[in-house]
Amino acid sequence: MTAVDDARALLAAPAIGVWSAPGRANLIGEHTDYNEGFVFPFAIAQRTAAAVALRDDDVIRVRSTFSPDAVEVPLGELDARIAAGGLDWAGYPLGVAWALLREAPDATPRGVDIALASEVPVGAGLSSSAAIEGAVASALNDVWDAGLDRVALARVGRIAENDAVGAPTGIMDQMASMLGVADAVTFLDCRTLETRAVPLGFADAELSILVTDTLVEHAHSTGGYRERREACERGAAAFGVSSLRDLTVDDLARAEEILDDVTFRRVRHVVTENQRVLDTAAALDADGPSAIGELLVASHASMRDDFEISVPELDLAVETTLASGALGARMTGGGFGGAAIALIPTGLIPAATEAVLAAFAASGFRTPNIFTVTPSEGARRDA
């Protein structure tokens, strides 16, 4: 059964439609999005589905395969419930409803039942939250006649995540989930929200993306992520610019002079990561996917040493896949757990998988979940 089937089965009434949105993997460009920089994510085949039924009242009721408990809120009380917090997983779909009504004042809201089912691993750094947001936003956009385009729906998801859930993330995840293209990566300028689909050509190059989900769960609404964002804001303020997007590698010598060590290293990661995204896009255009491995490795080292968001399990996954023949590897997502990706010749996947499993067992780590991801299309109506 697919997520679409599971969502439909979970719904207590006949569905008027089922919408879905994918998780995402980020090829390169971490913690650059909220600094108005550049990112390079792609939508994955694993999706979250939202089945919707109409109600005769003004209540929005959400339930999911994540929890046995349904949550009901009258539409007129959404503001108060969001402000009160404590909604747990329901904060994502209810936050989307709340944000969509703010962004589309001409919408015609009505009561709905929403049932959610997901194939995207939770806490793996593959943005299960953006998949929820994209599926629900796409559904309510149609059902409530909101008339928002895909970029506007990505903004709705970000508002839900930032203001309803309290996770200070950027817009990369939502844009990737909404705008994904099969066999392509999305080059996104997070300042202008301009995008370009860059073909990957993995199949022709006989390459794949292997994901090692360490099963070390992270939470963006907790302190580590927020502290990194605040350090970036301090660095920008010291230079009198609106964001670190306005700095280049040439500014780093001055940054080291005027910033404390920790803030400097946070700034150095963002500035060099922006350059790595630009270099990756250029390498893909000129030479194809085989040319980007060293950039992925450098990105991981920067996140490990300068931004300090890796964990031993992620480092081991990266080291082991590289030793098993991967061209490049890095942690992906917000860090403090989650997943690592490896760009690897397809024929080496079985041996690399065994090597990672053995390395984790030898280190006493929890057995990871290892699988491949395929660049896939973004949010859609499935039924």
Coordinates of C-alpha atoms in Angstrom, one line a residue, residues 90-344:
A90 CA -1.0 18.4 14.5
G91 CA 0.7 21.8 14.5
Y92 CA 1.9 21.2 11.0
P93 CA -1.4 20.6 9.2
L94 CA -3.3 23.0 11.4
G95 CA -0.5 25.6 11.0
V96 CA -0.8 25.3 7.3
A97 CA -4.6 25.9 7.5
W98 CA -4.0 28.9 9.7
A99 CA -1.2 30.3 7.4
L100 CA -3.2 29.7 4.2
L101 CA -6.1 31.7 5.6
R102 CA -3.7 34.6 6.4
E103 CA -2.1 34.5 2.9
A104 CA -5.3 34.0 0.9
P105 CA -7.9 36.3 2.5
D106 CA -10.3 35.6 -0.4
A107 CA -10.4 31.9 0.2
T108 CA -13.6 30.2 1.1
P109 CA -12.8 28.0 4.1
R110 CA -15.1 25.2 5.2
G111 CA -14.9 22.3 7.5
V112 CA -12.8 19.3 6.5
D113 CA -11.5 16.0 7.7
I114 CA -7.8 15.5 6.7
A115 CA -6.1 12.1 7.1
L116 CA -2.3 12.0 6.7
A117 CA -0.1 9.0 5.9
S118 CA 3.6 9.2 5.1
E119 CA 6.5 7.3 3.5
V120 CA 9.0 9.9 4.5
P121 CA 11.2 8.9 7.5
V122 CA 10.6 11.2 10.4
G123 CA 13.6 12.8 12.0
A124 CA 15.9 11.7 9.2
G125 CA 16.7 15.1 7.7
L126 CA 14.6 14.4 4.7
S127 CA 12.0 17.0 5.6
S128 CA 9.0 15.0 6.6
S129 CA 7.5 18.3 7.9
A130 CA 7.7 20.0 4.4
A131 CA 6.0 16.9 2.9
I132 CA 3.1 17.3 5.4
E133 CA 2.9 21.0 4.7
G134 CA 3.0 20.6 0.9
A135 CA 0.3 17.9 0.9
V136 CA -2.0 19.9 3.2
A137 CA -1.4 23.2 1.5
S138 CA -2.1 21.7 -1.9
A139 CA -5.3 20.1 -0.7
L140 CA -6.7 23.2 1.1
N141 CA -5.6 25.5 -1.8
D142 CA -8.0 23.5 -4.0
V143 CA -10.7 22.7 -1.6
W144 CA -10.9 26.3 -0.3
D145 CA -10.4 27.9 -3.7
A146 CA -7.5 29.9 -2.4
G147 CA -5.9 30.3 -5.8
L148 CA -2.2 30.4 -4.6
D149 CA 0.6 29.3 -6.9
R150 CA 3.3 26.8 -5.9
V151 CA 5.8 29.4 -4.6
A152 CA 3.0 31.0 -2.5
L153 CA 2.1 27.6 -1.1
A154 CA 5.8 27.1 -0.2
R155 CA 5.6 30.3 1.8
V156 CA 2.5 29.0 3.5
G157 CA 4.5 26.0 4.6
R158 CA 7.3 28.1 5.9
I159 CA 5.0 30.3 7.9
A160 CA 3.4 27.2 9.4
E161 CA 6.8 25.8 10.4
N162 CA 8.2 29.1 11.7
D163 CA 5.2 30.7 13.4
A164 CA 2.9 27.8 14.2
V165 CA 5.4 25.1 15.1
G166 CA 8.2 27.4 16.2
A167 CA 11.0 25.9 14.0
P168 CA 13.2 28.8 12.7
T169 CA 13.9 27.2 9.3
G170 CA 14.2 28.7 5.9
I171 CA 12.1 28.1 2.8
M172 CA 14.3 25.5 1.1
D173 CA 12.4 22.4 2.2
Q174 CA 9.0 23.7 1.1
M175 CA 10.2 25.0 -2.2
A176 CA 11.9 21.6 -3.0
S177 CA 8.7 19.7 -2.0
M178 CA 6.5 22.0 -4.1
L179 CA 8.7 22.4 -7.2
G180 CA 10.5 19.2 -7.6
V181 CA 11.2 17.8 -11.1
A182 CA 12.0 14.2 -11.9
D183 CA 15.8 13.5 -12.5
A184 CA 16.7 17.1 -11.6
V185 CA 17.9 19.2 -8.7
T186 CA 16.4 22.6 -7.9
F187 CA 18.8 25.5 -7.8
L188 CA 17.2 28.0 -5.5
D189 CA 18.1 31.6 -4.8
C190 CA 16.6 32.0 -1.3
R191 CA 16.6 35.8 -1.6
T192 CA 14.7 36.1 -4.8
L193 CA 13.0 32.7 -4.8
E194 CA 14.1 32.3 -8.4
T195 CA 14.6 28.6 -9.3
R196 CA 16.2 26.6 -12.0
A197 CA 15.8 22.8 -12.6
V198 CA 19.3 21.4 -13.3
P199 CA 19.3 17.9 -14.9
L200 CA 21.3 15.4 -12.9
G201 CA 21.9 12.6 -15.3
F202 CA 22.4 10.0 -12.6
A203 CA 21.2 7.1 -14.7
D204 CA 23.4 7.8 -17.7
A205 CA 26.4 8.2 -15.3
E206 CA 25.4 5.0 -13.5
L207 CA 25.3 6.9 -10.2
S208 CA 22.8 6.8 -7.3
I209 CA 22.2 8.7 -4.1
L210 CA 22.5 6.3 -1.1
V211 CA 20.9 7.5 2.2
T212 CA 22.0 6.4 5.6
D213 CA 19.3 7.3 8.1
T214 CA 21.2 7.1 11.4
L215 CA 17.9 7.0 13.3
V216 CA 19.4 9.7 15.6
E217 CA 16.4 12.0 15.7
H218 CA 16.7 15.7 15.6
A219 CA 14.2 18.5 16.2
H220 CA 14.5 21.9 14.5
S221 CA 12.4 23.6 17.2
T222 CA 15.1 22.9 19.9
G223 CA 18.0 25.1 20.8
G224 CA 20.9 24.0 18.6
Y225 CA 19.3 25.1 15.3
R226 CA 18.2 28.4 16.8
E227 CA 21.7 29.1 18.2
R228 CA 23.2 28.6 14.8
R229 CA 20.7 31.0 13.2
E230 CA 21.4 33.6 15.9
A231 CA 25.2 33.3 15.3
C232 CA 24.6 34.0 11.6
E233 CA 22.5 37.0 12.5
R234 CA 25.3 38.3 14.7
G235 CA 27.8 37.9 11.9
A236 CA 25.7 39.8 9.4
A237 CA 25.1 42.6 11.9
A238 CA 28.8 42.9 12.5
F239 CA 29.3 43.6 8.8
G240 CA 26.2 45.9 8.6
V241 CA 24.5 43.7 6.0
S242 CA 21.0 42.2 6.0
S243 CA 22.2 38.6 5.7
L244 CA 25.3 36.5 5.2
R245 CA 24.3 36.3 1.5
D246 CA 26.0 39.7 1.1
L247 CA 29.4 38.3 2.1
T248 CA 31.9 36.4 -0.1
V249 CA 35.0 34.3 0.5
D250 CA 37.0 37.5 0.2
D251 CA 35.4 38.8 3.4
L252 CA 36.5 36.0 5.6
A253 CA 39.8 37.4 6.5
R254 CA 38.1 40.5 7.9
A255 CA 35.5 38.3 9.6
E256 CA 38.2 36.4 11.5
E257 CA 39.5 39.8 12.8
I258 CA 36.2 41.2 14.1
L259 CA 34.2 38.1 15.2
D260 CA 34.7 35.8 18.1
D261 CA 35.9 32.3 17.1
V262 CA 32.5 30.5 17.3
T263 CA 30.7 33.2 15.3
F264 CA 33.5 33.4 12.7
R265 CA 33.3 29.6 12.1
R266 CA 29.5 29.8 11.7
V267 CA 29.9 32.6 9.2
R268 CA 32.7 30.8 7.4
H269 CA 30.5 27.8 6.9
V270 CA 27.7 29.8 5.4
V271 CA 29.9 31.9 3.1
T272 CA 31.9 28.9 1.8
E273 CA 28.8 26.7 1.5
N274 CA 27.1 29.4 -0.7
Q275 CA 30.2 29.2 -3.0
R276 CA 30.1 25.4 -3.0
V277 CA 26.5 25.5 -4.2
L278 CA 27.4 27.8 -7.1
D279 CA 30.4 25.6 -7.9
T280 CA 28.3 22.5 -7.8
A281 CA 25.8 24.0 -10.3
A282 CA 28.6 25.0 -12.6
A283 CA 30.2 21.6 -12.4
L284 CA 26.9 19.8 -13.2
D285 CA 26.3 22.0 -16.2
A286 CA 29.8 21.6 -17.5
D287 CA 30.9 18.1 -16.6
G288 CA 27.9 16.2 -15.1
P289 CA 27.4 14.5 -11.7
S290 CA 30.8 12.7 -11.6
A291 CA 32.5 16.1 -11.1
I292 CA 30.8 17.1 -7.8
G293 CA 32.1 14.6 -5.3
E294 CA 34.9 16.7 -3.7
L295 CA 32.4 19.6 -3.1
L296 CA 30.1 17.2 -1.2
V297 CA 33.1 16.1 1.0
A298 CA 34.1 19.7 1.7
S299 CA 30.5 20.5 2.6
H300 CA 30.5 17.8 5.2
A301 CA 33.8 18.9 6.7
S302 CA 32.5 22.4 7.0
M303 CA 29.3 21.3 8.8
R304 CA 31.3 19.0 11.1
D305 CA 34.0 21.5 12.0
D306 CA 32.7 25.0 11.5
F307 CA 29.0 24.7 12.0
E308 CA 29.3 21.8 14.4
I309 CA 26.0 20.1 13.5
S310 CA 27.2 16.6 12.7
V311 CA 27.2 13.6 15.1
P312 CA 29.5 10.6 15.2
E313 CA 27.0 8.4 13.4
L314 CA 26.8 10.9 10.5
D315 CA 30.6 11.1 10.3
L316 CA 30.9 7.3 10.3
A317 CA 28.4 7.0 7.5
V318 CA 30.3 9.6 5.4
E319 CA 33.7 8.0 6.1
T320 CA 32.5 4.5 5.4
T321 CA 30.7 5.2 2.1
L322 CA 33.7 7.2 0.9
A323 CA 35.9 4.2 1.7
S324 CA 33.4 2.0 -0.2
G325 CA 33.8 3.9 -3.4
A326 CA 31.4 6.9 -3.1
L327 CA 32.5 9.9 -5.2
G328 CA 31.3 12.2 -2.4
A329 CA 29.3 12.1 0.8
R330 CA 27.9 14.5 3.3
M331 CA 25.3 14.8 6.0
T332 CA 22.0 16.3 4.7
G333 CA 19.4 18.3 6.5
G334 CA 19.5 20.5 9.6
G335 CA 22.0 18.3 11.5
F336 CA 22.2 17.0 15.1
G337 CA 21.2 13.6 13.7
G338 CA 19.3 12.6 10.7
A339 CA 20.8 11.2 7.5
A340 CA 23.9 11.3 5.3
I341 CA 23.9 11.0 1.6
A342 CA 26.5 9.4 -0.7
L343 CA 26.9 9.9 -4.4
I344 CA 28.0 6.4 -5.4

